[in-house]
Amino acid sequence: MNVTGTETSAGSSTTRSRGDASADKAVTSDYETFLRMLTTQLQNQDPMNPMESDDFAMQLATFSGVEQQVKTNEILTGMGASIGVMGLSELAGWIGREAEVEAPALFDGAPLTLSPKPSEDADRAVLVVRNAAGAVVAQEDIPIGGGQMEWAGTDASGQPLPKGAYSFTVESYTGDQVTDTSKVGVYAEIIEARGGSSGTLLVMKGGIEVPASAVTALRDAS
């Protein structure tokens, strides 16, 4: 159980830094080009017909805007780095706890806590369980009111399913018609928090990765 903030964050920080540096370089280049053009224009204007004051003021305003953009980019770059470090630091307290996410979860023989949410207008709800290959391995009727439930990890005949990763959906019925299919939240233990170019990832028990933003609830491990 650990937070990999050093190597991975360093790698992603390098990637971000290169991207930010390229963007800043482009803006700075435009900024310097504008300065050269304005200076050349002033040096070569006709003394008998100088630049109109309104035109000069407009160009100075443009100059100020480009300068401000360069400074803004620098500030945003610094803020992004600070937020990234702060996120991993805060997530360190999540390691070892259980998060609810709509993602596959490892079944190792112990029951899994699920949070199905059937449609409000459904008159029947069915929990559908799929294995890692996507094959349906179990189905069972569940209360249409939703709420948390314990999934024991058995098939339709009550026999234990093999250990492995399983995903869950709930089918909502009106009469004999399926009117809605939605993913089911499942609690799984967080074993690692990892920084990446697309944001912070949580590694759940079994090696399943989910974005930190996908967590809908958090609890102490049972």
Short mmCIF file of C-alpha atoms in Angstrom, two decimals:
data_model
loop_
_atom_site.label_atom_id
_atom_site.label_comp_id
_atom_site.label_asym_id
_atom_site.label_seq_id
_atom_site.Cartn_x
_atom_site.Cartn_y
_atom_site.Cartn_z
CA MET A 1 0.00 0.00 0.00
CA ASN A 2 1.74 3.15 -1.13
CA VAL A 3 1.46 6.45 -2.91
CA THR A 4 3.74 6.64 -5.94
CA GLY A 5 4.22 10.35 -5.98
CA THR A 6 7.94 10.48 -6.75
CA GLU A 7 8.75 8.58 -9.92
CA THR A 8 5.40 8.80 -11.68
CA SER A 9 4.68 12.34 -10.62
CA ALA A 10 8.16 13.33 -11.68
CA GLY A 11 7.59 11.77 -15.06
CA SER A 12 4.20 13.40 -15.51
CA SER A 13 5.57 16.70 -14.20
CA THR A 14 8.31 16.50 -16.83
CA THR A 15 5.72 15.89 -19.51
CA ARG A 16 3.59 18.78 -18.29
CA SER A 17 6.63 21.02 -17.97
CA ARG A 18 7.65 20.31 -21.55
CA GLY A 19 4.13 21.03 -22.76
CA ASP A 20 3.87 24.22 -20.69
CA ALA A 21 7.33 25.29 -21.81
CA SER A 22 6.35 24.84 -25.45
CA ALA A 23 3.21 26.91 -24.96
CA ASP A 24 5.08 29.64 -23.08
CA LYS A 25 7.80 29.64 -25.74
CA ALA A 26 5.20 30.16 -28.47
CA VAL A 27 3.55 33.05 -26.61
CA THR A 28 6.93 34.59 -25.75
CA SER A 29 7.99 34.30 -29.39
CA ASP A 30 4.85 36.16 -30.51
CA TYR A 31 5.50 38.74 -27.81
CA GLU A 32 9.08 39.36 -29.02
CA THR A 33 7.98 39.45 -32.67
CA PHE A 34 5.37 42.07 -31.81
CA LEU A 35 8.02 44.20 -30.09
CA ARG A 36 10.34 44.04 -33.10
CA MET A 37 7.54 44.95 -35.49
CA LEU A 38 6.43 47.90 -33.36
CA THR A 39 10.00 49.16 -32.97
CA THR A 40 10.63 48.86 -36.72
CA GLN A 41 7.39 50.68 -37.46
CA LEU A 42 8.33 53.56 -35.16
CA GLN A 43 11.86 53.81 -36.60
CA ASN A 44 10.66 53.90 -40.20
CA GLN A 45 7.56 56.06 -39.96
CA ASP A 46 7.41 59.24 -42.02
CA PRO A 47 8.30 62.21 -39.75
CA MET A 48 5.93 64.35 -41.82
CA ASN A 49 3.11 61.82 -41.38
CA PRO A 50 3.63 60.08 -38.04
CA MET A 51 1.47 57.27 -36.71
CA GLU A 52 -1.92 58.36 -35.48
CA SER A 53 -2.16 58.45 -31.70
CA ASP A 54 -5.19 56.14 -31.75
CA ASP A 55 -3.30 53.53 -33.77
CA PHE A 56 -0.33 53.79 -31.46
CA ALA A 57 -2.56 53.40 -28.37
CA MET A 58 -4.22 50.33 -29.90
CA GLN A 59 -0.88 48.68 -30.58
CA LEU A 60 0.29 49.44 -27.04
CA ALA A 61 -2.89 47.83 -25.71
CA THR A 62 -2.16 44.74 -27.80
CA PHE A 63 1.40 44.72 -26.46
CA SER A 64 0.06 44.88 -22.90
CA GLY A 65 -2.35 41.99 -23.58
CA VAL A 66 0.40 39.72 -24.90
CA GLU A 67 2.61 40.57 -21.94
CA GLN A 68 -0.23 39.75 -19.55
CA GLN A 69 -0.79 36.40 -21.28
CA VAL A 70 2.84 35.43 -20.70
CA LYS A 71 2.54 36.25 -17.00
CA THR A 72 -0.79 34.41 -16.71
CA ASN A 73 0.71 31.27 -18.25
CA GLU A 74 3.54 31.37 -15.72
CA ILE A 75 1.07 31.69 -12.83
CA LEU A 76 -1.14 28.86 -14.10
CA THR A 77 1.88 26.59 -14.54
CA GLY A 78 2.88 27.15 -10.92
CA MET A 79 -0.67 26.58 -9.69
CA GLY A 80 -0.95 23.32 -11.67
CA ALA A 81 2.22 21.95 -10.09
CA SER A 82 1.02 22.88 -6.59
CA ILE A 83 -2.39 21.28 -7.09
CA GLY A 84 -0.81 18.05 -8.36
CA VAL A 85 1.39 17.69 -5.27
CA MET A 86 -1.47 18.62 -2.94
CA GLY A 87 -3.76 16.01 -4.55
CA LEU A 88 -1.33 13.13 -4.00
CA SER A 89 -0.62 14.31 -0.46
CA GLU A 90 -4.30 14.34 0.44
CA LEU A 91 -4.95 11.00 -1.26
CA ALA A 92 -2.30 9.35 0.91
CA GLY A 93 -4.97 9.18 3.62
CA TRP A 94 -7.17 7.13 1.31
CA ILE A 95 -4.76 4.21 1.07
CA GLY A 96 -6.19 1.16 2.81
CA ARG A 97 -9.75 2.52 2.76
CA GLU A 98 -12.57 1.34 0.51
CA ALA A 99 -13.93 3.54 -2.28
CA GLU A 100 -17.17 3.15 -4.16
CA VAL A 101 -16.61 3.28 -7.91
CA GLU A 102 -18.52 2.16 -10.99
CA ALA A 103 -15.78 -0.17 -12.17
CA PRO A 104 -14.89 -3.87 -12.11
CA ALA A 105 -13.89 -5.21 -8.70
CA LEU A 106 -11.84 -8.16 -7.51
CA PHE A 107 -13.84 -10.97 -5.94
CA ASP A 108 -11.57 -13.05 -3.71
CA GLY A 109 -14.20 -15.11 -1.93
CA ALA A 110 -15.43 -12.40 0.44
CA PRO A 111 -18.77 -10.67 -0.30
CA LEU A 112 -18.68 -7.36 -2.20
CA THR A 113 -20.78 -4.35 -1.24
CA LEU A 114 -22.77 -3.05 -4.22
CA SER A 115 -24.87 0.11 -4.64
CA PRO A 116 -27.34 -0.52 -7.48
CA LYS A 117 -29.64 2.32 -8.50
CA PRO A 118 -32.62 1.08 -10.54
CA SER A 119 -34.76 3.62 -12.39
CA GLU A 120 -37.40 5.27 -10.20
CA ASP A 121 -40.21 4.17 -12.50
CA ALA A 122 -39.07 0.53 -12.71
CA ASP A 123 -41.35 -2.24 -11.46
CA ARG A 124 -38.54 -4.83 -11.54
CA ALA A 125 -34.74 -4.68 -11.29
CA VAL A 126 -32.19 -7.33 -12.19
CA LEU A 127 -28.52 -7.36 -11.18
CA VAL A 128 -26.33 -8.63 -14.03
CA VAL A 129 -22.81 -9.89 -13.26
CA ARG A 130 -20.11 -10.29 -15.89
CA ASN A 131 -16.67 -11.82 -15.65
CA ALA A 132 -13.44 -10.29 -16.96
CA ALA A 133 -14.19 -11.63 -20.45
CA GLY A 134 -17.56 -9.85 -20.48
CA ALA A 135 -19.66 -13.03 -20.25
CA VAL A 136 -22.78 -12.96 -18.05
CA VAL A 137 -22.18 -15.35 -15.14
CA ALA A 138 -25.05 -14.46 -12.81
CA GLN A 139 -28.37 -12.61 -12.71
CA GLU A 140 -30.69 -11.98 -9.80
CA ASP A 141 -33.71 -9.86 -8.97
CA ILE A 142 -33.00 -7.07 -6.49
CA PRO A 143 -35.24 -4.56 -4.68
CA ILE A 144 -36.38 -1.72 -6.97
CA GLY A 145 -35.73 0.76 -4.17
CA GLY A 146 -31.97 0.40 -4.58
CA GLY A 147 -29.63 0.82 -1.63
CA GLN A 148 -26.57 -1.15 -0.64
CA MET A 149 -26.48 -4.92 -0.87
CA GLU A 150 -23.94 -7.68 -0.31
CA TRP A 151 -23.08 -9.83 -3.34
CA ALA A 152 -21.97 -13.28 -2.20
CA GLY A 153 -20.22 -14.23 -5.44
CA THR A 154 -22.45 -17.11 -6.51
CA ASP A 155 -24.04 -18.10 -9.81
CA ALA A 156 -27.74 -18.76 -10.50
CA SER A 157 -27.52 -22.21 -8.87
CA GLY A 158 -25.86 -20.83 -5.73
CA GLN A 159 -22.42 -22.21 -6.54
CA PRO A 160 -19.39 -20.00 -5.72
CA LEU A 161 -17.88 -18.23 -8.71
CA PRO A 162 -14.11 -18.35 -9.34
CA LYS A 163 -11.96 -15.62 -7.89
CA GLY A 164 -11.36 -12.78 -10.32
CA ALA A 165 -12.58 -9.40 -11.56
CA TYR A 166 -16.32 -8.91 -12.05
CA SER A 167 -18.38 -5.97 -13.28
CA PHE A 168 -21.99 -5.18 -12.40
CA THR A 169 -24.95 -3.52 -14.08
CA VAL A 170 -28.60 -3.21 -13.14
CA GLU A 171 -31.38 -3.60 -15.68
CA SER A 172 -34.59 -1.73 -14.92
CA TYR A 173 -37.82 -3.22 -16.28
CA THR A 174 -41.27 -1.86 -16.91
CA GLY A 175 -43.40 -4.89 -17.58
CA ASP A 176 -41.33 -7.18 -19.78
CA GLN A 177 -39.27 -4.37 -21.33
CA VAL A 178 -35.82 -3.26 -20.23
CA THR A 179 -36.14 0.52 -19.95
CA ASP A 180 -32.71 1.33 -18.57
CA THR A 181 -29.30 -0.28 -17.95
CA SER A 182 -26.87 1.41 -15.57
CA LYS A 183 -23.52 0.64 -13.98
CA VAL A 184 -23.41 -0.38 -10.34
CA GLY A 185 -21.10 1.14 -7.76
CA VAL A 186 -18.96 -1.37 -5.87
CA TYR A 187 -16.69 -0.90 -2.87
CA ALA A 188 -13.05 -1.91 -3.31
CA GLU A 189 -9.88 -1.30 -1.30
CA ILE A 190 -7.50 1.42 -2.49
CA ILE A 191 -3.91 0.18 -2.50
CA GLU A 192 -2.16 2.99 -4.37
CA ALA A 193 -2.56 6.56 -5.64
CA ARG A 194 -0.67 7.40 -8.79
CA GLY A 195 -0.13 10.71 -10.56
CA GLY A 196 -0.44 10.68 -14.34
CA SER A 197 -0.67 12.97 -17.35
CA SER A 198 -4.47 12.61 -17.35
CA GLY A 199 -4.84 13.19 -13.60
CA THR A 200 -4.60 11.18 -10.40
CA LEU A 201 -5.37 7.48 -10.67
CA LEU A 202 -6.33 5.14 -7.86
CA VAL A 203 -5.19 1.53 -8.01
CA MET A 204 -7.75 -0.74 -6.42
CA LYS A 205 -7.25 -4.21 -4.98
CA GLY A 206 -6.61 -6.52 -7.92
CA GLY A 207 -4.74 -3.86 -9.92
CA ILE A 208 -7.84 -2.16 -11.34
CA GLU A 209 -7.18 1.54 -12.03
CA VAL A 210 -9.83 4.27 -11.80
CA PRO A 211 -9.65 8.09 -11.86
CA ALA A 212 -9.78 9.66 -8.40
CA SER A 213 -12.69 11.75 -9.68
CA ALA A 214 -14.73 8.55 -10.18
CA VAL A 215 -15.02 7.90 -6.42
CA THR A 216 -18.58 8.44 -5.19
CA ALA A 217 -18.15 7.33 -1.56
CA LEU A 218 -15.39 6.41 0.87
CA ARG A 219 -15.39 4.23 3.98
CA ASP A 220 -12.99 2.46 6.35
CA ALA A 221 -12.09 -1.08 5.30
CA SER A 222 -14.35 -3.67 6.91
#
